[in-house]
Amino acid sequence: MADRYWRGGAGTWNSTNTTNWSATSGGAGGASVPTSADDVYFDSLSNATSYTVTTAAGMVCRNLNVAGPLTGTLTFSNTNNPVTINGSLTHAASGVTWGASLILTFASTSSGNTITTNGYSFACGCTFNGVGGEWTLQDNLTIASTRTLALTNGSINLNNNTLTGGLFSSNVTNARNISFGTGKIVLSGNATTVWNVSSVSLTVSGSRRVEFNYSGSTGTRTINLMATVNETNALDFYITAGTDTVTSTGSVRNARNLDFTGFAGTYTLATTGNTTIFGDLTLA
């Protein structure tokens, strides 16, 4: 396990380039490329002014700590490659831009990982995929309204905070857990399936509040209400805005509470199957 600091401004982060890596903050380049066991730092001594890190295959680290230059912006270029974080993320409030096609992938297989964003909003997507992994939000985590939050393996502890994105995807049968506390998930996507989650091997606790707050009129939002066996793992769904069409799918569709306060569009049900509401139904 070692520390690796980005140094020298513009360069490529991949599995072979050693030019921009230093063993100390502000030190000379030429250190080995970080591995999944190493902590990576982008700090004020990485470069004095704006610079771009070209993203490529092989971007991996344990803990990732990101801050911008003394003046200007650190830009991670727009590619489809994931940045695989095997530990925790600490991010500055400003001075950094992420390409929209990048994916932050949290892949730890242990507990005790944290995510701290200091109010920063990511333009890229975010995936949690570590068998036995657990990540606790230290503040709100926000990604763009067109990007996906995905939970494939592991546990997310909202820790009373808000997890915000465009779409939420967890349509798998792997062991997963969402601990809401008093927090919530807020989704702003439209004209697509904005909630696609399997209840198989998924446990939830706390407020269990999921909000859909798209306020426009375009397209159809599809919500895959989970086929939970009983109220224990049923969620509260709030469609809080919009004049579009909202539809629910699945042969079995369950919710704890279903609330349309603020919604002025059309709600449609699939032509087959049943919808079970364990709690309250509230219409606009």
PDB file of C-alpha atoms in Angstrom:
ATOM      1  CA  MET A   1       0.000   0.000   0.000  1.00  0.00           C
ATOM      2  CA  ALA A   2       1.388   3.395  -0.988  1.00  0.00           C
ATOM      3  CA  ASP A   3       0.356   7.003  -1.665  1.00  0.00           C
ATOM      4  CA  ARG A   4       0.357   8.248  -5.237  1.00  0.00           C
ATOM      5  CA  TYR A   5       0.090  11.966  -6.094  1.00  0.00           C
ATOM      6  CA  TRP A   6      -0.660  13.286  -9.561  1.00  0.00           C
ATOM      7  CA  ARG A   7       2.093  15.647 -10.679  1.00  0.00           C
ATOM      8  CA  GLY A   8       2.900  17.758 -13.742  1.00  0.00           C
ATOM      9  CA  GLY A   9      -0.496  18.750 -15.064  1.00  0.00           C
ATOM     10  CA  ALA A  10      -1.782  17.210 -18.293  1.00  0.00           C
ATOM     11  CA  GLY A  11      -1.292  13.492 -18.765  1.00  0.00           C
ATOM     12  CA  THR A  12      -2.965  10.115 -19.155  1.00  0.00           C
ATOM     13  CA  TRP A  13      -4.212   8.002 -16.276  1.00  0.00           C
ATOM     14  CA  ASN A  14      -3.950   4.384 -17.382  1.00  0.00           C
ATOM     15  CA  SER A  15      -2.208   1.200 -16.284  1.00  0.00           C
ATOM     16  CA  THR A  16       1.225   2.032 -17.739  1.00  0.00           C
ATOM     17  CA  ASN A  17       1.974   5.778 -17.628  1.00  0.00           C
ATOM     18  CA  THR A  18       4.303   6.620 -14.712  1.00  0.00           C
ATOM     19  CA  THR A  19       5.230  10.158 -15.816  1.00  0.00           C
ATOM     20  CA  ASN A  20       2.597  11.927 -13.738  1.00  0.00           C
ATOM     21  CA  TRP A  21       2.778   9.908 -10.526  1.00  0.00           C
ATOM     22  CA  SER A  22       4.805  10.930  -7.494  1.00  0.00           C
ATOM     23  CA  ALA A  23       5.269   9.332  -4.087  1.00  0.00           C
ATOM     24  CA  THR A  24       4.857  12.731  -2.386  1.00  0.00           C
ATOM     25  CA  SER A  25       2.749  15.843  -2.887  1.00  0.00           C
ATOM     26  CA  GLY A  26       4.572  18.150  -5.303  1.00  0.00           C
ATOM     27  CA  GLY A  27       7.375  15.632  -5.750  1.00  0.00           C
ATOM     28  CA  ALA A  28       9.037  14.319  -8.888  1.00  0.00           C
ATOM     29  CA  GLY A  29       7.144  12.092 -11.314  1.00  0.00           C
ATOM     30  CA  GLY A  30       8.141   8.569 -12.208  1.00  0.00           C
ATOM     31  CA  ALA A  31       6.579   6.664  -9.322  1.00  0.00           C
ATOM     32  CA  SER A  32       4.751   3.440 -10.098  1.00  0.00           C
ATOM     33  CA  VAL A  33       1.171   3.526 -11.386  1.00  0.00           C
ATOM     34  CA  PRO A  34      -1.343   3.220  -8.531  1.00  0.00           C
ATOM     35  CA  THR A  35      -2.954  -0.150  -7.911  1.00  0.00           C
ATOM     36  CA  SER A  36      -6.145  -1.126  -6.111  1.00  0.00           C
ATOM     37  CA  ALA A  37      -4.164  -1.046  -2.847  1.00  0.00           C
ATOM     38  CA  ASP A  38      -2.835   2.520  -3.265  1.00  0.00           C
ATOM     39  CA  ASP A  39      -4.349   5.860  -2.244  1.00  0.00           C
ATOM     40  CA  VAL A  40      -4.512   8.466  -5.029  1.00  0.00           C
ATOM     41  CA  TYR A  41      -4.373  12.249  -4.552  1.00  0.00           C
ATOM     42  CA  PHE A  42      -5.060  15.132  -6.902  1.00  0.00           C
ATOM     43  CA  ASP A  43      -4.186  18.249  -4.904  1.00  0.00           C
ATOM     44  CA  SER A  44      -3.198  21.893  -5.303  1.00  0.00           C
ATOM     45  CA  LEU A  45       0.388  20.891  -6.093  1.00  0.00           C
ATOM     46  CA  SER A  46      -0.596  18.587  -8.952  1.00  0.00           C
ATOM     47  CA  ASN A  47      -0.523  21.693 -11.139  1.00  0.00           C
ATOM     48  CA  ALA A  48      -0.790  25.440 -10.580  1.00  0.00           C
ATOM     49  CA  THR A  49      -3.396  26.112 -13.294  1.00  0.00           C
ATOM     50  CA  SER A  50      -6.066  24.277 -15.289  1.00  0.00           C
ATOM     51  CA  TYR A  51      -5.127  20.890 -16.704  1.00  0.00           C
ATOM     52  CA  THR A  52      -6.757  17.788 -18.191  1.00  0.00           C
ATOM     53  CA  VAL A  53      -6.291  14.193 -17.154  1.00  0.00           C
ATOM     54  CA  THR A  54      -6.960  11.910 -20.119  1.00  0.00           C
ATOM     55  CA  THR A  55      -8.915   8.951 -18.829  1.00  0.00           C
ATOM     56  CA  ALA A  56      -8.170   5.475 -20.169  1.00  0.00           C
ATOM     57  CA  ALA A  57      -8.485   1.830 -19.187  1.00  0.00           C
ATOM     58  CA  GLY A  58      -6.711   0.934 -15.964  1.00  0.00           C
ATOM     59  CA  MET A  59      -7.827   3.767 -13.671  1.00  0.00           C
ATOM     60  CA  VAL A  60      -7.862   2.115 -10.256  1.00  0.00           C
ATOM     61  CA  CYS A  61      -7.022   3.016  -6.665  1.00  0.00           C
ATOM     62  CA  ARG A  62      -7.968   2.311  -3.079  1.00  0.00           C
ATOM     63  CA  ASN A  63      -8.985   5.700  -1.660  1.00  0.00           C
ATOM     64  CA  LEU A  64      -9.436   8.614  -4.085  1.00  0.00           C
ATOM     65  CA  ASN A  65      -8.909  12.193  -2.899  1.00  0.00           C
ATOM     66  CA  VAL A  66      -9.672  14.897  -5.470  1.00  0.00           C
ATOM     67  CA  ALA A  67      -9.064  18.657  -5.362  1.00  0.00           C
ATOM     68  CA  GLY A  68      -8.488  21.193  -8.132  1.00  0.00           C
ATOM     69  CA  PRO A  69      -5.387  23.256  -8.977  1.00  0.00           C
ATOM     70  CA  LEU A  70      -4.480  26.547  -7.296  1.00  0.00           C
ATOM     71  CA  THR A  71      -6.390  28.372 -10.052  1.00  0.00           C
ATOM     72  CA  GLY A  72      -8.632  26.991 -12.767  1.00  0.00           C
ATOM     73  CA  THR A  73     -10.079  23.521 -13.179  1.00  0.00           C
ATOM     74  CA  LEU A  74      -8.968  19.906 -13.177  1.00  0.00           C
ATOM     75  CA  THR A  75     -10.821  18.109 -15.998  1.00  0.00           C
ATOM     76  CA  PHE A  76     -11.173  14.346 -16.294  1.00  0.00           C
ATOM     77  CA  SER A  77     -11.784  13.786 -20.001  1.00  0.00           C
ATOM     78  CA  ASN A  78     -15.003  12.342 -21.367  1.00  0.00           C
ATOM     79  CA  THR A  79     -14.604   8.586 -21.946  1.00  0.00           C
ATOM     80  CA  ASN A  80     -16.592   5.457 -21.175  1.00  0.00           C
ATOM     81  CA  ASN A  81     -13.908   4.018 -18.907  1.00  0.00           C
ATOM     82  CA  PRO A  82     -14.692   3.480 -15.216  1.00  0.00           C
ATOM     83  CA  VAL A  83     -12.644   4.934 -12.396  1.00  0.00           C
ATOM     84  CA  THR A  84     -12.547   1.986  -9.991  1.00  0.00           C
ATOM     85  CA  ILE A  85     -12.363   3.008  -6.336  1.00  0.00           C
ATOM     86  CA  ASN A  86     -11.688   0.167  -3.917  1.00  0.00           C
ATOM     87  CA  GLY A  87     -12.047   2.299  -0.812  1.00  0.00           C
ATOM     88  CA  SER A  88     -13.381   5.755  -0.011  1.00  0.00           C
ATOM     89  CA  LEU A  89     -13.895   8.979  -1.982  1.00  0.00           C
ATOM     90  CA  THR A  90     -13.172  12.487  -0.711  1.00  0.00           C
ATOM     91  CA  HIS A  91     -13.952  15.261  -3.196  1.00  0.00           C
ATOM     92  CA  ALA A  92     -13.533  19.042  -3.201  1.00  0.00           C
ATOM     93  CA  ALA A  93     -16.581  21.280  -3.501  1.00  0.00           C
ATOM     94  CA  SER A  94     -15.348  22.889  -6.743  1.00  0.00           C
ATOM     95  CA  GLY A  95     -12.452  23.150  -9.206  1.00  0.00           C
ATOM     96  CA  VAL A  96     -13.043  19.747 -10.826  1.00  0.00           C
ATOM     97  CA  THR A  97     -14.976  18.599 -13.924  1.00  0.00           C
ATOM     98  CA  TRP A  98     -15.816  14.977 -14.722  1.00  0.00           C
ATOM     99  CA  GLY A  99     -16.698  13.832 -18.244  1.00  0.00           C
ATOM    100  CA  ALA A 100     -20.346  12.784 -18.496  1.00  0.00           C
ATOM    101  CA  SER A 101     -19.518   9.340 -19.928  1.00  0.00           C
ATOM    102  CA  LEU A 102     -17.188   8.394 -17.103  1.00  0.00           C
ATOM    103  CA  ILE A 103     -18.438   6.063 -14.373  1.00  0.00           C
ATOM    104  CA  LEU A 104     -17.315   6.180 -10.772  1.00  0.00           C
ATOM    105  CA  THR A 105     -17.287   2.516  -9.734  1.00  0.00           C
ATOM    106  CA  PHE A 106     -17.092   1.703  -6.040  1.00  0.00           C
ATOM    107  CA  ALA A 107     -15.778  -1.858  -5.854  1.00  0.00           C
ATOM    108  CA  SER A 108     -14.707  -2.455  -2.254  1.00  0.00           C
ATOM    109  CA  THR A 109     -15.567  -5.842  -0.737  1.00  0.00           C
ATOM    110  CA  SER A 110     -15.353  -4.613   2.867  1.00  0.00           C
ATOM    111  CA  SER A 111     -17.225  -2.244   5.177  1.00  0.00           C
ATOM    112  CA  GLY A 112     -16.066   1.110   6.528  1.00  0.00           C
ATOM    113  CA  ASN A 113     -15.886   3.011   3.219  1.00  0.00           C
ATOM    114  CA  THR A 114     -17.109   6.616   3.082  1.00  0.00           C
ATOM    115  CA  ILE A 115     -18.105   9.082   0.368  1.00  0.00           C
ATOM    116  CA  THR A 116     -17.625  12.803   1.005  1.00  0.00           C
ATOM    117  CA  THR A 117     -18.522  15.266  -1.766  1.00  0.00           C
ATOM    118  CA  ASN A 118     -18.699  18.635   0.034  1.00  0.00           C
ATOM    119  CA  GLY A 119     -21.726  19.518  -2.095  1.00  0.00           C
ATOM    120  CA  TYR A 120     -20.115  18.751  -5.467  1.00  0.00           C
ATOM    121  CA  SER A 121     -22.440  17.549  -8.270  1.00  0.00           C
ATOM    122  CA  PHE A 122     -21.029  14.931 -10.646  1.00  0.00           C
ATOM    123  CA  ALA A 123     -21.752  14.959 -14.383  1.00  0.00           C
ATOM    124  CA  CYS A 124     -20.990  11.233 -14.594  1.00  0.00           C
ATOM    125  CA  GLY A 125     -22.717   8.045 -13.462  1.00  0.00           C
ATOM    126  CA  CYS A 126     -22.047   6.052 -10.322  1.00  0.00           C
ATOM    127  CA  THR A 127     -22.002   2.281  -9.704  1.00  0.00           C
ATOM    128  CA  PHE A 128     -21.721   0.349  -6.444  1.00  0.00           C
ATOM    129  CA  ASN A 129     -20.437  -3.140  -7.168  1.00  0.00           C
ATOM    130  CA  GLY A 130     -18.502  -4.883  -4.420  1.00  0.00           C
ATOM    131  CA  VAL A 131     -19.592  -8.187  -2.890  1.00  0.00           C
ATOM    132  CA  GLY A 132     -19.817  -7.477   0.835  1.00  0.00           C
ATOM    133  CA  GLY A 133     -18.887  -3.830   0.292  1.00  0.00           C
ATOM    134  CA  GLU A 134     -20.464  -1.018   2.281  1.00  0.00           C
ATOM    135  CA  TRP A 135     -20.380   2.734   1.609  1.00  0.00           C
ATOM    136  CA  THR A 136     -21.621   5.422   3.990  1.00  0.00           C
ATOM    137  CA  LEU A 137     -22.458   8.901   2.697  1.00  0.00           C
ATOM    138  CA  GLN A 138     -20.947  11.712   4.757  1.00  0.00           C
ATOM    139  CA  ASP A 139     -23.086  14.283   2.929  1.00  0.00           C
ATOM    140  CA  ASN A 140     -25.404  14.376  -0.100  1.00  0.00           C
ATOM    141  CA  LEU A 141     -24.275  12.529  -3.231  1.00  0.00           C
ATOM    142  CA  THR A 142     -25.549  14.067  -6.493  1.00  0.00           C
ATOM    143  CA  ILE A 143     -25.057  13.023 -10.115  1.00  0.00           C
ATOM    144  CA  ALA A 144     -26.565  14.473 -13.306  1.00  0.00           C
ATOM    145  CA  SER A 145     -30.260  14.072 -14.134  1.00  0.00           C
ATOM    146  CA  THR A 146     -29.432  11.957 -17.203  1.00  0.00           C
ATOM    147  CA  ARG A 147     -27.011   9.591 -15.496  1.00  0.00           C
ATOM    148  CA  THR A 148     -27.572   6.312 -13.666  1.00  0.00           C
ATOM    149  CA  LEU A 149     -27.070   5.328 -10.051  1.00  0.00           C
ATOM    150  CA  ALA A 150     -26.525   1.557 -10.044  1.00  0.00           C
ATOM    151  CA  LEU A 151     -26.382  -0.850  -7.104  1.00  0.00           C
ATOM    152  CA  THR A 152     -25.112  -4.248  -8.254  1.00  0.00           C
ATOM    153  CA  ASN A 153     -23.548  -5.626  -5.052  1.00  0.00           C
ATOM    154  CA  GLY A 154     -23.097  -4.390  -1.505  1.00  0.00           C
ATOM    155  CA  SER A 155     -24.726  -1.899   0.841  1.00  0.00           C
ATOM    156  CA  ILE A 156     -25.375   1.843   0.640  1.00  0.00           C
ATOM    157  CA  ASN A 157     -25.896   3.702   3.900  1.00  0.00           C
ATOM    158  CA  LEU A 158     -27.440   7.095   3.118  1.00  0.00           C
ATOM    159  CA  ASN A 159     -26.703   8.105   6.695  1.00  0.00           C
ATOM    160  CA  ASN A 160     -29.686  10.521   6.681  1.00  0.00           C
ATOM    161  CA  ASN A 161     -28.472  12.159   3.450  1.00  0.00           C
ATOM    162  CA  THR A 162     -29.943  12.459  -0.060  1.00  0.00           C
ATOM    163  CA  LEU A 163     -28.799  10.357  -3.019  1.00  0.00           C
ATOM    164  CA  THR A 164     -29.755  12.180  -6.238  1.00  0.00           C
ATOM    165  CA  GLY A 165     -29.510  11.114  -9.877  1.00  0.00           C
ATOM    166  CA  GLY A 166     -31.427  10.580 -13.073  1.00  0.00           C
ATOM    167  CA  LEU A 167     -32.157   6.846 -12.941  1.00  0.00           C
ATOM    168  CA  PHE A 168     -31.713   4.079 -10.373  1.00  0.00           C
ATOM    169  CA  SER A 169     -30.881   0.554 -11.493  1.00  0.00           C
ATOM    170  CA  SER A 170     -30.574  -2.545  -9.317  1.00  0.00           C
ATOM    171  CA  ASN A 171     -32.341  -5.216 -11.349  1.00  0.00           C
ATOM    172  CA  VAL A 172     -30.163  -8.089 -10.137  1.00  0.00           C
ATOM    173  CA  THR A 173     -30.479 -10.918  -7.607  1.00  0.00           C
ATOM    174  CA  ASN A 174     -27.220 -10.266  -5.722  1.00  0.00           C
ATOM    175  CA  ALA A 175     -27.247  -9.418  -2.003  1.00  0.00           C
ATOM    176  CA  ARG A 176     -27.876  -5.665  -1.625  1.00  0.00           C
ATOM    177  CA  ASN A 177     -28.959  -3.297   1.131  1.00  0.00           C
ATOM    178  CA  ILE A 178     -30.069   0.334   1.282  1.00  0.00           C
ATOM    179  CA  SER A 179     -30.124   1.969   4.715  1.00  0.00           C
ATOM    180  CA  PHE A 180     -32.021   5.244   4.386  1.00  0.00           C
ATOM    181  CA  GLY A 181     -32.022   6.511   7.960  1.00  0.00           C
ATOM    182  CA  THR A 182     -34.006   9.719   7.504  1.00  0.00           C
ATOM    183  CA  GLY A 183     -32.502  10.171   4.034  1.00  0.00           C
ATOM    184  CA  LYS A 184     -34.026   9.650   0.603  1.00  0.00           C
ATOM    185  CA  ILE A 185     -33.348   8.867  -3.051  1.00  0.00           C
ATOM    186  CA  VAL A 186     -34.375  11.559  -5.562  1.00  0.00           C
ATOM    187  CA  LEU A 187     -34.572  10.834  -9.300  1.00  0.00           C
ATOM    188  CA  SER A 188     -34.998  13.500 -12.006  1.00  0.00           C
ATOM    189  CA  GLY A 189     -34.927  11.381 -15.155  1.00  0.00           C
ATOM    190  CA  ASN A 190     -37.720  11.251 -17.732  1.00  0.00           C
ATOM    191  CA  ALA A 191     -38.804   9.426 -20.899  1.00  0.00           C
ATOM    192  CA  THR A 192     -37.213   6.174 -19.736  1.00  0.00           C
ATOM    193  CA  THR A 193     -37.297   3.607 -16.952  1.00  0.00           C
ATOM    194  CA  VAL A 194     -36.287   5.726 -13.989  1.00  0.00           C
ATOM    195  CA  TRP A 195     -36.584   2.990 -11.351  1.00  0.00           C
ATOM    196  CA  ASN A 196     -35.644  -0.570 -12.284  1.00  0.00           C
ATOM    197  CA  VAL A 197     -35.052  -2.598  -9.138  1.00  0.00           C
ATOM    198  CA  SER A 198     -35.506  -6.247  -8.257  1.00  0.00           C
ATOM    199  CA  SER A 199     -36.630  -7.027  -4.728  1.00  0.00           C
ATOM    200  CA  VAL A 200     -34.776 -10.372  -4.768  1.00  0.00           C
ATOM    201  CA  SER A 201     -32.015 -10.305  -2.095  1.00  0.00           C
ATOM    202  CA  LEU A 202     -32.601  -6.591  -1.466  1.00  0.00           C
ATOM    203  CA  THR A 203     -33.197  -5.329   2.070  1.00  0.00           C
ATOM    204  CA  VAL A 204     -34.093  -1.780   3.053  1.00  0.00           C
ATOM    205  CA  SER A 205     -34.469   0.139   6.301  1.00  0.00           C
ATOM    206  CA  GLY A 206     -35.241   3.626   7.541  1.00  0.00           C
ATOM    207  CA  SER A 207     -37.454   6.156   5.745  1.00  0.00           C
ATOM    208  CA  ARG A 208     -37.541   4.161   2.476  1.00  0.00           C
ATOM    209  CA  ARG A 209     -38.482   7.344   0.613  1.00  0.00           C
ATOM    210  CA  VAL A 210     -37.979   7.513  -3.169  1.00  0.00           C
ATOM    211  CA  GLU A 211     -38.957  10.732  -4.982  1.00  0.00           C
ATOM    212  CA  PHE A 212     -39.425  11.339  -8.715  1.00  0.00           C
ATOM    213  CA  ASN A 213     -39.227  15.095  -9.304  1.00  0.00           C
ATOM    214  CA  TYR A 214     -39.046  15.597 -13.088  1.00  0.00           C
ATOM    215  CA  SER A 215     -41.192  18.698 -13.683  1.00  0.00           C
ATOM    216  CA  GLY A 216     -41.656  18.633 -17.473  1.00  0.00           C
ATOM    217  CA  SER A 217     -44.151  17.084 -19.882  1.00  0.00           C
ATOM    218  CA  THR A 218     -41.981  14.980 -22.195  1.00  0.00           C
ATOM    219  CA  GLY A 219     -42.274  11.228 -22.567  1.00  0.00           C
ATOM    220  CA  THR A 220     -43.193   8.424 -20.190  1.00  0.00           C
ATOM    221  CA  ARG A 221     -41.480   7.698 -16.911  1.00  0.00           C
ATOM    222  CA  THR A 222     -41.548   4.005 -16.084  1.00  0.00           C
ATOM    223  CA  ILE A 223     -41.315   2.862 -12.474  1.00  0.00           C
ATOM    224  CA  ASN A 224     -40.734  -0.824 -11.868  1.00  0.00           C
ATOM    225  CA  LEU A 225     -42.531  -1.163  -8.521  1.00  0.00           C
ATOM    226  CA  MET A 226     -40.785  -3.988  -6.718  1.00  0.00           C
ATOM    227  CA  ALA A 227     -42.489  -7.335  -6.198  1.00  0.00           C
ATOM    228  CA  THR A 228     -41.892  -7.422  -2.441  1.00  0.00           C
ATOM    229  CA  VAL A 229     -43.408 -10.282  -0.471  1.00  0.00           C
ATOM    230  CA  ASN A 230     -44.598  -8.068   2.379  1.00  0.00           C
ATOM    231  CA  GLU A 231     -44.393  -4.561   3.791  1.00  0.00           C
ATOM    232  CA  THR A 232     -40.969  -5.115   5.378  1.00  0.00           C
ATOM    233  CA  ASN A 233     -39.058  -4.220   2.214  1.00  0.00           C
ATOM    234  CA  ALA A 234     -41.714  -2.151   0.429  1.00  0.00           C
ATOM    235  CA  LEU A 235     -40.760   1.422  -0.425  1.00  0.00           C
ATOM    236  CA  ASP A 236     -42.520   4.778  -0.365  1.00  0.00           C
ATOM    237  CA  PHE A 237     -42.831   6.270  -3.857  1.00  0.00           C
ATOM    238  CA  TYR A 238     -43.525   9.995  -4.305  1.00  0.00           C
ATOM    239  CA  ILE A 239     -44.204  11.411  -7.771  1.00  0.00           C
ATOM    240  CA  THR A 240     -43.858  15.067  -6.844  1.00  0.00           C
ATOM    241  CA  ALA A 241     -44.027  16.931 -10.166  1.00  0.00           C
ATOM    242  CA  GLY A 242     -44.531  16.699 -13.927  1.00  0.00           C
ATOM    243  CA  THR A 243     -47.315  16.687 -16.500  1.00  0.00           C
ATOM    244  CA  ASP A 244     -45.979  13.699 -18.434  1.00  0.00           C
ATOM    245  CA  THR A 245     -47.110  10.069 -18.246  1.00  0.00           C
ATOM    246  CA  VAL A 246     -45.977   7.799 -15.433  1.00  0.00           C
ATOM    247  CA  THR A 247     -46.461   4.063 -15.720  1.00  0.00           C
ATOM    248  CA  SER A 248     -45.635   1.117 -13.468  1.00  0.00           C
ATOM    249  CA  THR A 249     -44.580  -2.281 -14.772  1.00  0.00           C
ATOM    250  CA  GLY A 250     -44.132  -5.801 -13.517  1.00  0.00           C
ATOM    251  CA  SER A 251     -46.554  -8.687 -13.005  1.00  0.00           C
ATOM    252  CA  VAL A 252     -46.558  -7.901  -9.267  1.00  0.00           C
ATOM    253  CA  ARG A 253     -46.245  -4.289  -8.194  1.00  0.00           C
ATOM    254  CA  ASN A 254     -45.939  -3.300  -4.533  1.00  0.00           C
ATOM    255  CA  ALA A 255     -45.417  -0.087  -2.603  1.00  0.00           C
ATOM    256  CA  ARG A 256     -45.714   0.869   1.028  1.00  0.00           C
ATOM    257  CA  ASN A 257     -47.030   4.381   0.346  1.00  0.00           C
ATOM    258  CA  LEU A 258     -47.803   5.776  -3.120  1.00  0.00           C
ATOM    259  CA  ASP A 259     -48.173   9.564  -3.264  1.00  0.00           C
ATOM    260  CA  PHE A 260     -48.923  11.756  -6.306  1.00  0.00           C
ATOM    261  CA  THR A 261     -49.006  15.135  -4.549  1.00  0.00           C
ATOM    262  CA  GLY A 262     -47.707  17.713  -7.048  1.00  0.00           C
ATOM    263  CA  PHE A 263     -48.115  15.489 -10.111  1.00  0.00           C
ATOM    264  CA  ALA A 264     -50.507  16.745 -12.824  1.00  0.00           C
ATOM    265  CA  GLY A 265     -49.964  14.193 -15.579  1.00  0.00           C
ATOM    266  CA  THR A 266     -51.360  10.733 -16.327  1.00  0.00           C
ATOM    267  CA  TYR A 267     -50.680   7.590 -14.341  1.00  0.00           C
ATOM    268  CA  THR A 268     -51.191   4.267 -16.137  1.00  0.00           C
ATOM    269  CA  LEU A 269     -51.006   0.682 -14.939  1.00  0.00           C
ATOM    270  CA  ALA A 270     -49.815  -2.335 -16.849  1.00  0.00           C
ATOM    271  CA  THR A 271     -52.724  -4.337 -18.234  1.00  0.00           C
ATOM    272  CA  THR A 272     -51.718  -7.488 -16.347  1.00  0.00           C
ATOM    273  CA  GLY A 273     -50.857  -8.148 -12.722  1.00  0.00           C
ATOM    274  CA  ASN A 274     -51.824  -6.463  -9.473  1.00  0.00           C
ATOM    275  CA  THR A 275     -50.673  -3.428  -7.537  1.00  0.00           C
ATOM    276  CA  THR A 276     -50.557  -3.794  -3.753  1.00  0.00           C
ATOM    277  CA  ILE A 277     -50.279  -0.752  -1.486  1.00  0.00           C
ATOM    278  CA  PHE A 278     -49.458  -1.662   2.107  1.00  0.00           C
ATOM    279  CA  GLY A 279     -49.900   1.912   3.391  1.00  0.00           C
ATOM    280  CA  ASP A 280     -51.467   5.057   1.956  1.00  0.00           C
ATOM    281  CA  LEU A 281     -52.510   6.120  -1.537  1.00  0.00           C
ATOM    282  CA  THR A 282     -52.531   9.889  -2.018  1.00  0.00           C
ATOM    283  CA  LEU A 283     -53.772  11.456  -5.275  1.00  0.00           C
ATOM    284  CA  ALA A 284     -53.064  14.982  -6.446  1.00  0.00           C
TER     285      ALA A 284
END
